[in-house]
mmCIF file of C-alpha atoms in Angstrom:
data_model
loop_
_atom_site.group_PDB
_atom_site.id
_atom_site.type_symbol
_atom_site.label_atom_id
_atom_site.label_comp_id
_atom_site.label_asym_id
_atom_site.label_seq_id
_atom_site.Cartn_x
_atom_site.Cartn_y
_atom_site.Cartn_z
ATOM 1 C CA UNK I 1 -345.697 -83.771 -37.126
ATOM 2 C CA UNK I 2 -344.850 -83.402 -33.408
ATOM 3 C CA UNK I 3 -344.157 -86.377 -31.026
ATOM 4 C CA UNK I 4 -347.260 -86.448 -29.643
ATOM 5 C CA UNK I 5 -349.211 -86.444 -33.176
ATOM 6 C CA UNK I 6 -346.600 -89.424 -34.142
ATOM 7 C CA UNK I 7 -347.403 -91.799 -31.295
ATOM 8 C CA UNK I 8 -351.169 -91.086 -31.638
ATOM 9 C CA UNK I 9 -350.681 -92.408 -35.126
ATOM 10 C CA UNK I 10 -349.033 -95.206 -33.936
ATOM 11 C CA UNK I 11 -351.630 -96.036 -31.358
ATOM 12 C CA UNK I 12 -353.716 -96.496 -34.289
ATOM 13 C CA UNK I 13 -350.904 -98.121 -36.671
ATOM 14 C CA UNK I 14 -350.975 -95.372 -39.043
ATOM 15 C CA UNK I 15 -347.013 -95.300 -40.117
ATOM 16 C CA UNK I 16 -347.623 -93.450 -43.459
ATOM 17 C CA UNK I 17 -346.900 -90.090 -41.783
ATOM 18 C CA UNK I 18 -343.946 -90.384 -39.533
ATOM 19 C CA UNK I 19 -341.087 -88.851 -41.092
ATOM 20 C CA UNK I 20 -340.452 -88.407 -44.972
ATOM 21 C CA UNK I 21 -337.749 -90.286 -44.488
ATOM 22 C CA UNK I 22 -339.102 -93.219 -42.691
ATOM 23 C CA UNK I 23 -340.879 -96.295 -43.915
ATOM 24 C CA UNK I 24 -342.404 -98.608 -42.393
ATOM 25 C CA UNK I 25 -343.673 -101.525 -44.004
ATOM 26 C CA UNK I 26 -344.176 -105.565 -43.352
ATOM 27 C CA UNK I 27 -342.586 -108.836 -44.872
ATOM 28 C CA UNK I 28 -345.724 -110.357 -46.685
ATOM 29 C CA UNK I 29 -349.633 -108.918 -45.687
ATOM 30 C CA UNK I 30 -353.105 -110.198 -45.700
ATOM 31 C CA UNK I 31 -353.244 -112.123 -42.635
ATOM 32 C CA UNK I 32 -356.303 -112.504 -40.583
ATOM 33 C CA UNK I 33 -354.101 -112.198 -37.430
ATOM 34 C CA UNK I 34 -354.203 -108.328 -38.101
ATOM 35 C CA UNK I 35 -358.090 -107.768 -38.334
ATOM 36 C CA UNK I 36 -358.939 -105.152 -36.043
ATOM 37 C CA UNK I 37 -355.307 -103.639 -36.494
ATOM 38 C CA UNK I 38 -354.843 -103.035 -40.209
ATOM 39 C CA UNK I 39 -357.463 -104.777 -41.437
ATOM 40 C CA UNK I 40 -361.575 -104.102 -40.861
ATOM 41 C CA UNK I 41 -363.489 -107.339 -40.163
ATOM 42 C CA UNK I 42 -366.674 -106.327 -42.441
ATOM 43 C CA UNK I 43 -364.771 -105.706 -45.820
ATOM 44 C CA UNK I 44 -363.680 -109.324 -46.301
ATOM 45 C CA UNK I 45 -366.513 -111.238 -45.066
ATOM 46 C CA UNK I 46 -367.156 -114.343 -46.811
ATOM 47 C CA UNK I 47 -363.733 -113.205 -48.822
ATOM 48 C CA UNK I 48 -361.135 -115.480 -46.353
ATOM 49 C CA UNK I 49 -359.527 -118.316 -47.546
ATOM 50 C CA UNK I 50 -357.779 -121.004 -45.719
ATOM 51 C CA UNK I 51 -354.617 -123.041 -46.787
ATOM 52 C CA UNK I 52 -352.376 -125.742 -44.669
ATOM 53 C CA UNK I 53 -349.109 -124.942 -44.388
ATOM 54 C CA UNK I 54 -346.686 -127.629 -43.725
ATOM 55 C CA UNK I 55 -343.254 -125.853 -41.163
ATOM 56 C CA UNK I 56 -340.788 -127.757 -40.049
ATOM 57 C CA UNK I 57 -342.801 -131.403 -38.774
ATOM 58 C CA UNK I 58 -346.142 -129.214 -38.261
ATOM 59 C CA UNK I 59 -349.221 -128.293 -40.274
ATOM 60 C CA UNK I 60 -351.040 -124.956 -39.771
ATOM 61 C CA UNK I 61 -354.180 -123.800 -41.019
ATOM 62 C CA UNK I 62 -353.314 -120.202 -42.507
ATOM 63 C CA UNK I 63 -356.521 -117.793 -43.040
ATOM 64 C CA UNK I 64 -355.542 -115.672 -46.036
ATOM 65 C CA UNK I 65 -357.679 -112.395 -46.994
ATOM 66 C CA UNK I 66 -358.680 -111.127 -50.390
ATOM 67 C CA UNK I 67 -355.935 -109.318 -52.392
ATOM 68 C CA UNK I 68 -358.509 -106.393 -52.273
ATOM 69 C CA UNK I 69 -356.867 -106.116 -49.072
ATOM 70 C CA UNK I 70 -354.123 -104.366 -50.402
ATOM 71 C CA UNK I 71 -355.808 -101.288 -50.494
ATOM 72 C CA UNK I 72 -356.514 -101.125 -46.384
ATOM 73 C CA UNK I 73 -352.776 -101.949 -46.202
ATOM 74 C CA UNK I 74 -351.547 -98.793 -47.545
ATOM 75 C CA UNK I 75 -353.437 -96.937 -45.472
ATOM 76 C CA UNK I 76 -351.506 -98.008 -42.629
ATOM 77 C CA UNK I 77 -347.866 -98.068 -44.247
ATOM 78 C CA UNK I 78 -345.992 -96.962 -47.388
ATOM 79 C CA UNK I 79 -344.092 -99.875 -48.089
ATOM 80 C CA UNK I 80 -344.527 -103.613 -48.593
ATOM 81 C CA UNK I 81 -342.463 -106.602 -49.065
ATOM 82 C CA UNK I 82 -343.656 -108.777 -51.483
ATOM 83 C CA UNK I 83 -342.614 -112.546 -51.071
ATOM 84 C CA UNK I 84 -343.949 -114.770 -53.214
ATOM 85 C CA UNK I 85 -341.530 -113.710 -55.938
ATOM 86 C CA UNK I 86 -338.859 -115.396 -53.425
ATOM 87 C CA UNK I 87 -340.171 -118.930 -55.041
ATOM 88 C CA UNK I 88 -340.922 -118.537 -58.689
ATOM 89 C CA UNK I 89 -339.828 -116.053 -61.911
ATOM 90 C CA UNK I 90 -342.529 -113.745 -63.131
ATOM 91 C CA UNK I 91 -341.946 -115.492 -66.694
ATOM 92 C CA UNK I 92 -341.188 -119.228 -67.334
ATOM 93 C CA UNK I 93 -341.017 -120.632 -70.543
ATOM 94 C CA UNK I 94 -342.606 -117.253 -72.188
ATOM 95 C CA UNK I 95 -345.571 -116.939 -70.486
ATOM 96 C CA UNK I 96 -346.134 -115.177 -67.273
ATOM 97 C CA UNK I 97 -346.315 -116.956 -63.833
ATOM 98 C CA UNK I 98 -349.212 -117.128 -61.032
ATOM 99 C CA UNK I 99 -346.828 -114.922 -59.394
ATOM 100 C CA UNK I 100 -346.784 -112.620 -62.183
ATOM 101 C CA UNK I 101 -350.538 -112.670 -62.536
ATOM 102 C CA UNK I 102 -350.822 -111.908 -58.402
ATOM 103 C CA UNK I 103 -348.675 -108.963 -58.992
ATOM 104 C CA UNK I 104 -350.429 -107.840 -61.481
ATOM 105 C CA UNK I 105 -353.382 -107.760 -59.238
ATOM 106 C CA UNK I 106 -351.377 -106.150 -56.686
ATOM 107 C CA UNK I 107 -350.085 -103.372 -58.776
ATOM 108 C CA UNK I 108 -354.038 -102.576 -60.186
ATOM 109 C CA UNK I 109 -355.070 -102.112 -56.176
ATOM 110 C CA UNK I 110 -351.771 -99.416 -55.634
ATOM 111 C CA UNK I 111 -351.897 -95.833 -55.598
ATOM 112 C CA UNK I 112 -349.173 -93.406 -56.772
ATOM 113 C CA UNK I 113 -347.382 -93.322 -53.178
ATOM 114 C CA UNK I 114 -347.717 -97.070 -52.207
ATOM 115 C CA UNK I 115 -344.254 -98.490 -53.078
ATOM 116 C CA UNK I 116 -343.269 -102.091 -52.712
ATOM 117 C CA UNK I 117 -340.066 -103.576 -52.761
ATOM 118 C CA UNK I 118 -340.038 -107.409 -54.634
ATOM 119 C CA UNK I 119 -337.850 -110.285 -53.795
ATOM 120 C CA UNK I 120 -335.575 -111.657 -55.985
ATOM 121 C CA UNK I 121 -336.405 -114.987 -56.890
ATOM 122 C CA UNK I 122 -334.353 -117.573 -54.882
ATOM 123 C CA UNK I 123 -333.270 -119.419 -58.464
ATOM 124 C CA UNK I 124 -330.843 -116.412 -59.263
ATOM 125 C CA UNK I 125 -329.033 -115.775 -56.112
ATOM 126 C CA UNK I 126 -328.930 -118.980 -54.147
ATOM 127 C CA UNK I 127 -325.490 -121.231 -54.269
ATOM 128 C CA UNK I 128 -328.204 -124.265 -53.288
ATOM 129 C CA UNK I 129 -331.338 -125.147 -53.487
ATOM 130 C CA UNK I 130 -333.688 -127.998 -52.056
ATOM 131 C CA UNK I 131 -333.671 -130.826 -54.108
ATOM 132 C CA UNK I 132 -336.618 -132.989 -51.640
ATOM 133 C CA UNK I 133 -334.600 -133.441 -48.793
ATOM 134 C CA UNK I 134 -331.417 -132.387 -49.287
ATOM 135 C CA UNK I 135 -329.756 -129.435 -51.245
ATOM 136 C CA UNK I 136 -327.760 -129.337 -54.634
ATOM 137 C CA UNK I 137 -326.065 -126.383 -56.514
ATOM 138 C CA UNK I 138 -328.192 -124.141 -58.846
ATOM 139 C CA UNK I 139 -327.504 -124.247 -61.739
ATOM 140 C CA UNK I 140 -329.014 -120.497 -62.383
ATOM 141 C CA UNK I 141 -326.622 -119.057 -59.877
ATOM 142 C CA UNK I 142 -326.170 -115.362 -60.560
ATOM 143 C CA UNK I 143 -327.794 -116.230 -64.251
ATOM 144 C CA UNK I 144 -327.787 -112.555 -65.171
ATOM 145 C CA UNK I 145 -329.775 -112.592 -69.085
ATOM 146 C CA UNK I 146 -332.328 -114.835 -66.923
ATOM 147 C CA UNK I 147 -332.992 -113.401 -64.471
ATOM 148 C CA UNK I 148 -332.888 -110.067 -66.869
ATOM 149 C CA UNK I 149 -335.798 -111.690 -69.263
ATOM 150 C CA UNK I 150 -337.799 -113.131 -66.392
ATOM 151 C CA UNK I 151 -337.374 -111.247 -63.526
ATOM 152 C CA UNK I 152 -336.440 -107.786 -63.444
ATOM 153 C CA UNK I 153 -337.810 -106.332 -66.916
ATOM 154 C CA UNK I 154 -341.624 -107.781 -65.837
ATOM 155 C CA UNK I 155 -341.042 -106.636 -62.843
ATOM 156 C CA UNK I 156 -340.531 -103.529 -64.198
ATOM 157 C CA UNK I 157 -343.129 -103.296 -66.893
ATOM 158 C CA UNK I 158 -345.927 -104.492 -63.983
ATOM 159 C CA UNK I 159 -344.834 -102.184 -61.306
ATOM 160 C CA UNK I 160 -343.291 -99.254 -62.519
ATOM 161 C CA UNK I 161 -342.678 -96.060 -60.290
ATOM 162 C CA UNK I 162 -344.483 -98.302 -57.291
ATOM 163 C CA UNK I 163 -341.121 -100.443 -57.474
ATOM 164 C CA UNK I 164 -338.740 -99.468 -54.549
ATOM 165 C CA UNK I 165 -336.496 -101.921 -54.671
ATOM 166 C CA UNK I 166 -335.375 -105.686 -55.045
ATOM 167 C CA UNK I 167 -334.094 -107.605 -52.480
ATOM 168 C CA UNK I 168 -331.305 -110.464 -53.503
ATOM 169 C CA UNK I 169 -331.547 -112.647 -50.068
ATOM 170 C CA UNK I 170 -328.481 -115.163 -50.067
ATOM 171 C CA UNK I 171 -328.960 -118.808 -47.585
ATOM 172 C CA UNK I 172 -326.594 -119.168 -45.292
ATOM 173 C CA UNK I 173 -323.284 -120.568 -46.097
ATOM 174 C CA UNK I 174 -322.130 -123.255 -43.786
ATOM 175 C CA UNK I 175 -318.203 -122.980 -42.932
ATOM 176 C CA UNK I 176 -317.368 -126.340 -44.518
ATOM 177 C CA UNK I 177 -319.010 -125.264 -47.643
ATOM 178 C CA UNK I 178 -318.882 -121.752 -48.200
ATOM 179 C CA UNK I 179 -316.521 -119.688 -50.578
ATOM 180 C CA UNK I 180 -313.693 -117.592 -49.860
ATOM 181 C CA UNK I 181 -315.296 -113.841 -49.374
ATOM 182 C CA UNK I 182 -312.913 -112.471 -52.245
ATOM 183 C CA UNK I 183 -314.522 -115.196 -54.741
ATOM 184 C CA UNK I 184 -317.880 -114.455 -53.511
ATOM 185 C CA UNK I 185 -317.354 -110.842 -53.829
ATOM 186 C CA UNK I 186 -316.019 -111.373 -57.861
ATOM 187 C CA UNK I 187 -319.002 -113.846 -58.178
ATOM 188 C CA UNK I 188 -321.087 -110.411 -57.430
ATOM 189 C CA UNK I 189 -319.101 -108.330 -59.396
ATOM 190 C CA UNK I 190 -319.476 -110.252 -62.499
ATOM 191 C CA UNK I 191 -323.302 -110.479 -62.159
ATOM 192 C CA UNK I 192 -324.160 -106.919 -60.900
ATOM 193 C CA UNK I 193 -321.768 -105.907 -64.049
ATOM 194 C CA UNK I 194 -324.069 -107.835 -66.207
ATOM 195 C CA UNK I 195 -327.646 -107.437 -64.912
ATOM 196 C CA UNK I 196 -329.683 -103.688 -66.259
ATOM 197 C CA UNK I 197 -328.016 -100.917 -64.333
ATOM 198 C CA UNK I 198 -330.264 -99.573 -61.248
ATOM 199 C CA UNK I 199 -330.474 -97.967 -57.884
ATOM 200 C CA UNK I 200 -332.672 -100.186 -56.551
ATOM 201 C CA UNK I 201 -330.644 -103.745 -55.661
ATOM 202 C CA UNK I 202 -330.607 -104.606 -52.038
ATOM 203 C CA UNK I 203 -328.425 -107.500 -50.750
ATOM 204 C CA UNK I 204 -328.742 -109.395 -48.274
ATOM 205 C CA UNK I 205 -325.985 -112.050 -47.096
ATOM 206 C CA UNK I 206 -326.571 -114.361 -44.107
ATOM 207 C CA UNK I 207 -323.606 -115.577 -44.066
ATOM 208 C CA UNK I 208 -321.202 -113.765 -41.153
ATOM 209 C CA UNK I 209 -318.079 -114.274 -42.982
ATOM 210 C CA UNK I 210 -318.584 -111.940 -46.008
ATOM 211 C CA UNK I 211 -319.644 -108.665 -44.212
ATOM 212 C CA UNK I 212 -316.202 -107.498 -45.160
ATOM 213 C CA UNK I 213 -314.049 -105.048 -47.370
ATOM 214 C CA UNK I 214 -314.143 -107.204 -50.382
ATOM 215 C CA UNK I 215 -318.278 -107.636 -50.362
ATOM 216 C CA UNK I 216 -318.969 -103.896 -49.356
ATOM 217 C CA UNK I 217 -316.497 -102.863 -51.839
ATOM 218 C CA UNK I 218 -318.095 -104.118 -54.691
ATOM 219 C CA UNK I 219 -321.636 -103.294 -53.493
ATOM 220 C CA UNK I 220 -320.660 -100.110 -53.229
ATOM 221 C CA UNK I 221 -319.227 -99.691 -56.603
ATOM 222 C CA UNK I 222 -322.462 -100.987 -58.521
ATOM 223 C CA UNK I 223 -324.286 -98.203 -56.003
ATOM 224 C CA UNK I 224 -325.725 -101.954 -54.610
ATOM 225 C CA UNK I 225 -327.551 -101.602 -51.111
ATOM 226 C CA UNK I 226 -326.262 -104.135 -48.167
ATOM 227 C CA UNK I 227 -329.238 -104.813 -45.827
ATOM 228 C CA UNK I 228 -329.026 -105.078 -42.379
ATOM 229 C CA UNK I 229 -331.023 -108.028 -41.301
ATOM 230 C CA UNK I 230 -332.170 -109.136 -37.690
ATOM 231 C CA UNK I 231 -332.207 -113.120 -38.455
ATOM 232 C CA UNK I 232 -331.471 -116.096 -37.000
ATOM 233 C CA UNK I 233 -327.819 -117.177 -37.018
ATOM 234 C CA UNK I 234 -326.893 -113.378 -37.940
ATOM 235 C CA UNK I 235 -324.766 -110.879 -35.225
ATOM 236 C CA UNK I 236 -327.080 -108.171 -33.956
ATOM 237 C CA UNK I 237 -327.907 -105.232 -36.299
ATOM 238 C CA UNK I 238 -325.632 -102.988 -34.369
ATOM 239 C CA UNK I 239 -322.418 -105.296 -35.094
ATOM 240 C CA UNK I 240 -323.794 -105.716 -38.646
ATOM 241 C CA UNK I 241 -323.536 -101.957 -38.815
ATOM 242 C CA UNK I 242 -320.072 -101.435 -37.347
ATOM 243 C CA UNK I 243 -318.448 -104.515 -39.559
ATOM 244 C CA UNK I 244 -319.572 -101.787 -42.719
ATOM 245 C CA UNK I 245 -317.579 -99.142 -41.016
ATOM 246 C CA UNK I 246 -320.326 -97.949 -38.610
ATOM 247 C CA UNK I 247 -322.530 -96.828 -41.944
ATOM 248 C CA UNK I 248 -325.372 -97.358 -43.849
ATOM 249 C CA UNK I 249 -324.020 -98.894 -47.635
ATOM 250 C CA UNK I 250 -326.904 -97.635 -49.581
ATOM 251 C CA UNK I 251 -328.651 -97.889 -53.182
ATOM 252 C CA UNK I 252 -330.571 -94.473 -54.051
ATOM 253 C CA UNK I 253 -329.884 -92.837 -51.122
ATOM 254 C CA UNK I 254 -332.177 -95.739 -49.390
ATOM 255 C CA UNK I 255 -330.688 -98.002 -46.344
ATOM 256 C CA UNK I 256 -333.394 -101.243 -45.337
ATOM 257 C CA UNK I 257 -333.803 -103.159 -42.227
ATOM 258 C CA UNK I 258 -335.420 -106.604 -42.343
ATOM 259 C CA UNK I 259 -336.609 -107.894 -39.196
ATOM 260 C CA UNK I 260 -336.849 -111.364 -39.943
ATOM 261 C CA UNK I 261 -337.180 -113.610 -36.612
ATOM 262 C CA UNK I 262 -335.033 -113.223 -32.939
ATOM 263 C CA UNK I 263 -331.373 -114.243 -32.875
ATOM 264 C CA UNK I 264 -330.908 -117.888 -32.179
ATOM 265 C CA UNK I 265 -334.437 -118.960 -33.503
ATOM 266 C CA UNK I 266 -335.147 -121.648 -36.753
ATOM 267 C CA UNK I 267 -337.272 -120.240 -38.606
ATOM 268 C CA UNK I 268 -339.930 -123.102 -37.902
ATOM 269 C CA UNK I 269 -339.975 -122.665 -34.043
ATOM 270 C CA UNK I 270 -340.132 -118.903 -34.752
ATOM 271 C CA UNK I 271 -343.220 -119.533 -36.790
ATOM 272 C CA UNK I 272 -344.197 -121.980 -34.199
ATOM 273 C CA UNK I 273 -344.333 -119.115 -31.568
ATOM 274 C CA UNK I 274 -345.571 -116.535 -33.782
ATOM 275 C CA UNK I 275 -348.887 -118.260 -35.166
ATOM 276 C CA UNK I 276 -351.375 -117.144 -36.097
ATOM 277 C CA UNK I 277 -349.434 -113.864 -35.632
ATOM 278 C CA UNK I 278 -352.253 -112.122 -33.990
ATOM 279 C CA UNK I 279 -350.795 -110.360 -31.049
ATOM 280 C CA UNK I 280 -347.312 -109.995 -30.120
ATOM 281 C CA UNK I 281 -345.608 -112.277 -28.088
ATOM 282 C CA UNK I 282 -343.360 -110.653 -25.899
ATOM 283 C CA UNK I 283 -340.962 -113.937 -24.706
ATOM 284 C CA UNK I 284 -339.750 -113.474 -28.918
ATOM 285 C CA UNK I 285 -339.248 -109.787 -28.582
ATOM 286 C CA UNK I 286 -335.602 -108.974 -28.317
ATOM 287 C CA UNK I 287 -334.980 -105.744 -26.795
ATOM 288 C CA UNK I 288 -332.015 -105.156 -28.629
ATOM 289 C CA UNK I 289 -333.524 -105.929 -31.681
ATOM 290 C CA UNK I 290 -336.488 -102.912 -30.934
ATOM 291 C CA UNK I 291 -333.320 -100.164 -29.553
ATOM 292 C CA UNK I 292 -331.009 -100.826 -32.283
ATOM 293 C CA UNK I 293 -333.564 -100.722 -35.028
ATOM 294 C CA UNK I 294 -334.442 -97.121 -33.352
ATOM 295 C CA UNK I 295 -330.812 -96.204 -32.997
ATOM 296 C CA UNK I 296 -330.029 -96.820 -36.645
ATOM 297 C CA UNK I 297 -333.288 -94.979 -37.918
ATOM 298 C CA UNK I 298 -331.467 -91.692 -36.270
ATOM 299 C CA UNK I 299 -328.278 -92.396 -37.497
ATOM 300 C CA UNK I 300 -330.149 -92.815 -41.525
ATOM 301 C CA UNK I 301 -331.848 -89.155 -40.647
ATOM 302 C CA UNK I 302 -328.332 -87.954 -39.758
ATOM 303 C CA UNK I 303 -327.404 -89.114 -43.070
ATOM 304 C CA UNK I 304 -330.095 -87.949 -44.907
ATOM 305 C CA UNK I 305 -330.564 -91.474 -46.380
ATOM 306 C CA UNK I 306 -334.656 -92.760 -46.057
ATOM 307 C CA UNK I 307 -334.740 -95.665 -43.807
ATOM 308 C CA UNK I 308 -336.827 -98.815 -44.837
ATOM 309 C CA UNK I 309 -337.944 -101.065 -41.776
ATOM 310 C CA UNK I 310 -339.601 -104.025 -43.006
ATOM 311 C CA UNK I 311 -340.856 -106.447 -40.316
ATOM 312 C CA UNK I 312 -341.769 -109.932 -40.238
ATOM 313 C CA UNK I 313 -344.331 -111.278 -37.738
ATOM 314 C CA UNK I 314 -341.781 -114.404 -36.780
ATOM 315 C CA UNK I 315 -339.381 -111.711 -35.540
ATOM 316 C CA UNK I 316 -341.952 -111.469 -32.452
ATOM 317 C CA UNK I 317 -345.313 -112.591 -33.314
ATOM 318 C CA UNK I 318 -347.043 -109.238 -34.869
ATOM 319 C CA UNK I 319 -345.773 -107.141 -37.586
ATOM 320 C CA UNK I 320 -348.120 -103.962 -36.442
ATOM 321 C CA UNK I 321 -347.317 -104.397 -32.702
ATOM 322 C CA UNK I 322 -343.707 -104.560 -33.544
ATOM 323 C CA UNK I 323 -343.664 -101.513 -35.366
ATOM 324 C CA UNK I 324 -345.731 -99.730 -32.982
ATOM 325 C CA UNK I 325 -343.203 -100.570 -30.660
ATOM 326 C CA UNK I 326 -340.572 -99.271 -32.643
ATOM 327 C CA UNK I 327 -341.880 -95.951 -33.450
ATOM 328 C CA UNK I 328 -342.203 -95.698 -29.770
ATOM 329 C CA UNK I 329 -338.768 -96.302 -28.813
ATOM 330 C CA UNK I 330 -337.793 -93.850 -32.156
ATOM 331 C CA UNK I 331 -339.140 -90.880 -30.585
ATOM 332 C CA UNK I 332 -338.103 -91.837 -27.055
ATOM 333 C CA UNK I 333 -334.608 -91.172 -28.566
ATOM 334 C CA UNK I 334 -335.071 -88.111 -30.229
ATOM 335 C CA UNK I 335 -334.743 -86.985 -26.992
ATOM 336 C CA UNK I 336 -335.743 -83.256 -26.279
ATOM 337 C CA UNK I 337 -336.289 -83.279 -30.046
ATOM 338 C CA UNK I 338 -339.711 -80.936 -30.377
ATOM 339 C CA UNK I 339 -340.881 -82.609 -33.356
ATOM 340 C CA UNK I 340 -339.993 -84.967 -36.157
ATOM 341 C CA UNK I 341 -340.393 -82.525 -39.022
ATOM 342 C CA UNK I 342 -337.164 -82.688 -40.782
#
């Protein structure tokens, strides 16, 4: 596909096609803020359905489309995020979840190239968790058989082939409270030793302190993926890049990029701004954020490792603008690159 044929796509947020290597994809889908970009107003008529969400001190009305929507996705992009899994296991107490039952409806509306990657649920990989107001250890930290039995072999069963990868998303660790890296990086150890052996872990720390030897040595002996995420209290993707040695530490020859929300932005203003994620808004755009994703795309081709960009709309307000704008500054690098084709 040449450069031309690329950005024409792109004009039209059609990111299927851009490079075999490349996908594109978004951190959670069905919103009505993308009608007229990814989604066709007619199809879900009488189909929407609205829920409050409470952020932060504010309440907003979210308008959520049919999961028949999946379909029009993956016309648009190859790759998904799927969220939900974030908050509960696919099996509790023996019997499959609502979350298990959505992704079951997910999985019936995929084709044979639509791949999704799943998050981890929170329960197995977070030190804390919210207890009402305030936060107290979990007790199924880095539970291995569970999250085993109701997690990953479910996950497996419902999803099969269309399963890219899972993504084990650690909280922040605040200084007075965190762990040593070297313990941290045993904790991993142990549970990556004990959990079904596969190529498709991704791990994602947002905690500064343990991008170091210790963490990327283990990751890289259980052939564990670290993610490079653009988040809030994070160093920019480029520094998150050189603190690995200036390379990609990949699972199945596949590196990811989560574009979560701008550097130096809660999570609840960057919602704030972002809602009802309809358009971008370009005060929340970081430049940086749009060059360096771009830059690091090249350097994954150079590598021959496929590059997984998944975008959030808090990172600046539109998921499909952003990665318009990305593939845009992508082949502004290539430079006097004629094409794309590998």
């Amino acid at each position: 596909m040449s450069n031309d044929e690329v950005l024409q796509c792109a004009e039209r947020y059609l990111f299927r096609s851009i490079h075999p290597l490349i996908s594109i994809g978004t951190a959670s889908d069905r919103y009505r803020g993308w009608t007229g970009q990814i989604y066709s107003e007619e199809l879900y008529k009488g189909q929407i359905n609205s829920r409050t969400k409470q952020v932060g001190h504010k309440n907003f009305r979210e308008e959520v489309l049919p999961v028949d929507s999946v379909r029009e996705y993956f016309r648009h992009f190859k790759v998904l995020e799927i969220d939900y899994t974030f908050y509960a296991p696919l099996i509790e107490h023996g019997v499959p979840t609502s979350c298990a039952n959505t992704l079951k409806q997910y999985s019936m509306r995929m084709g044979p190239g639509d791949r999704v990657f799943l998050k981890a649920p929170q329960m197995f990989f977070a030190q804390k968790l919210r207890r009402g107001k305030d936060y107290a250890p979990n007790e199924n930290y880095l539970a291995s058989d569970a999250f085993t039995r109701q997690f990953y072999e479910p996950a497996v069963d419902l999803l099969g082939p269309n399963l890219k990868g899972i993504i084990f998303e650690q909280e922040y660790q605040r200084k007075s409270e965190r762990i040593p890296p070297v313990e941290l990086a045993a904790q991993l150890d142990t549970f990556l030793s004990s959990i079904p052996p596969d190529n498709r872990y991704q791990v994602e720390l947002r905690t500064e302190a343990y991008y170091c030897k210790p963490v990327f040595d283990v990751l890289q002996k259980h052939g564990t993926g670290q993610i490079l995420s653009h988040w809030t209290w994070l160093p920019t993707l480029k520094k998150q890049f050189s603190r690995a040695g200036n390379r990609f530490i990949s699972a199945g020859g596949q590196a990811v990029i989560r574009l979560m929300t701008p550097i130096g932005i809660r999570y609840e203003d960057a919602y704030a701004r972002a809602f009802p994620f309809d358009r971008l808004i370009e005060e929340m755009v970081q430049p940086g954020m749009i060059a360096q994703t771009a830059q690091l795309m090249w350097e994954a081709l150079r590598d021959k490792l496929e590059i997984n960009i998944i975008i959030n709309n808090r990172a600046g307000g539109n998921a499909p603008g952003l990665a318009r704008r990305i593939v845009s500054e992508f082949v502004a690098m290539g430079g006097k690159r004629e094409s794309l084709d590998p």
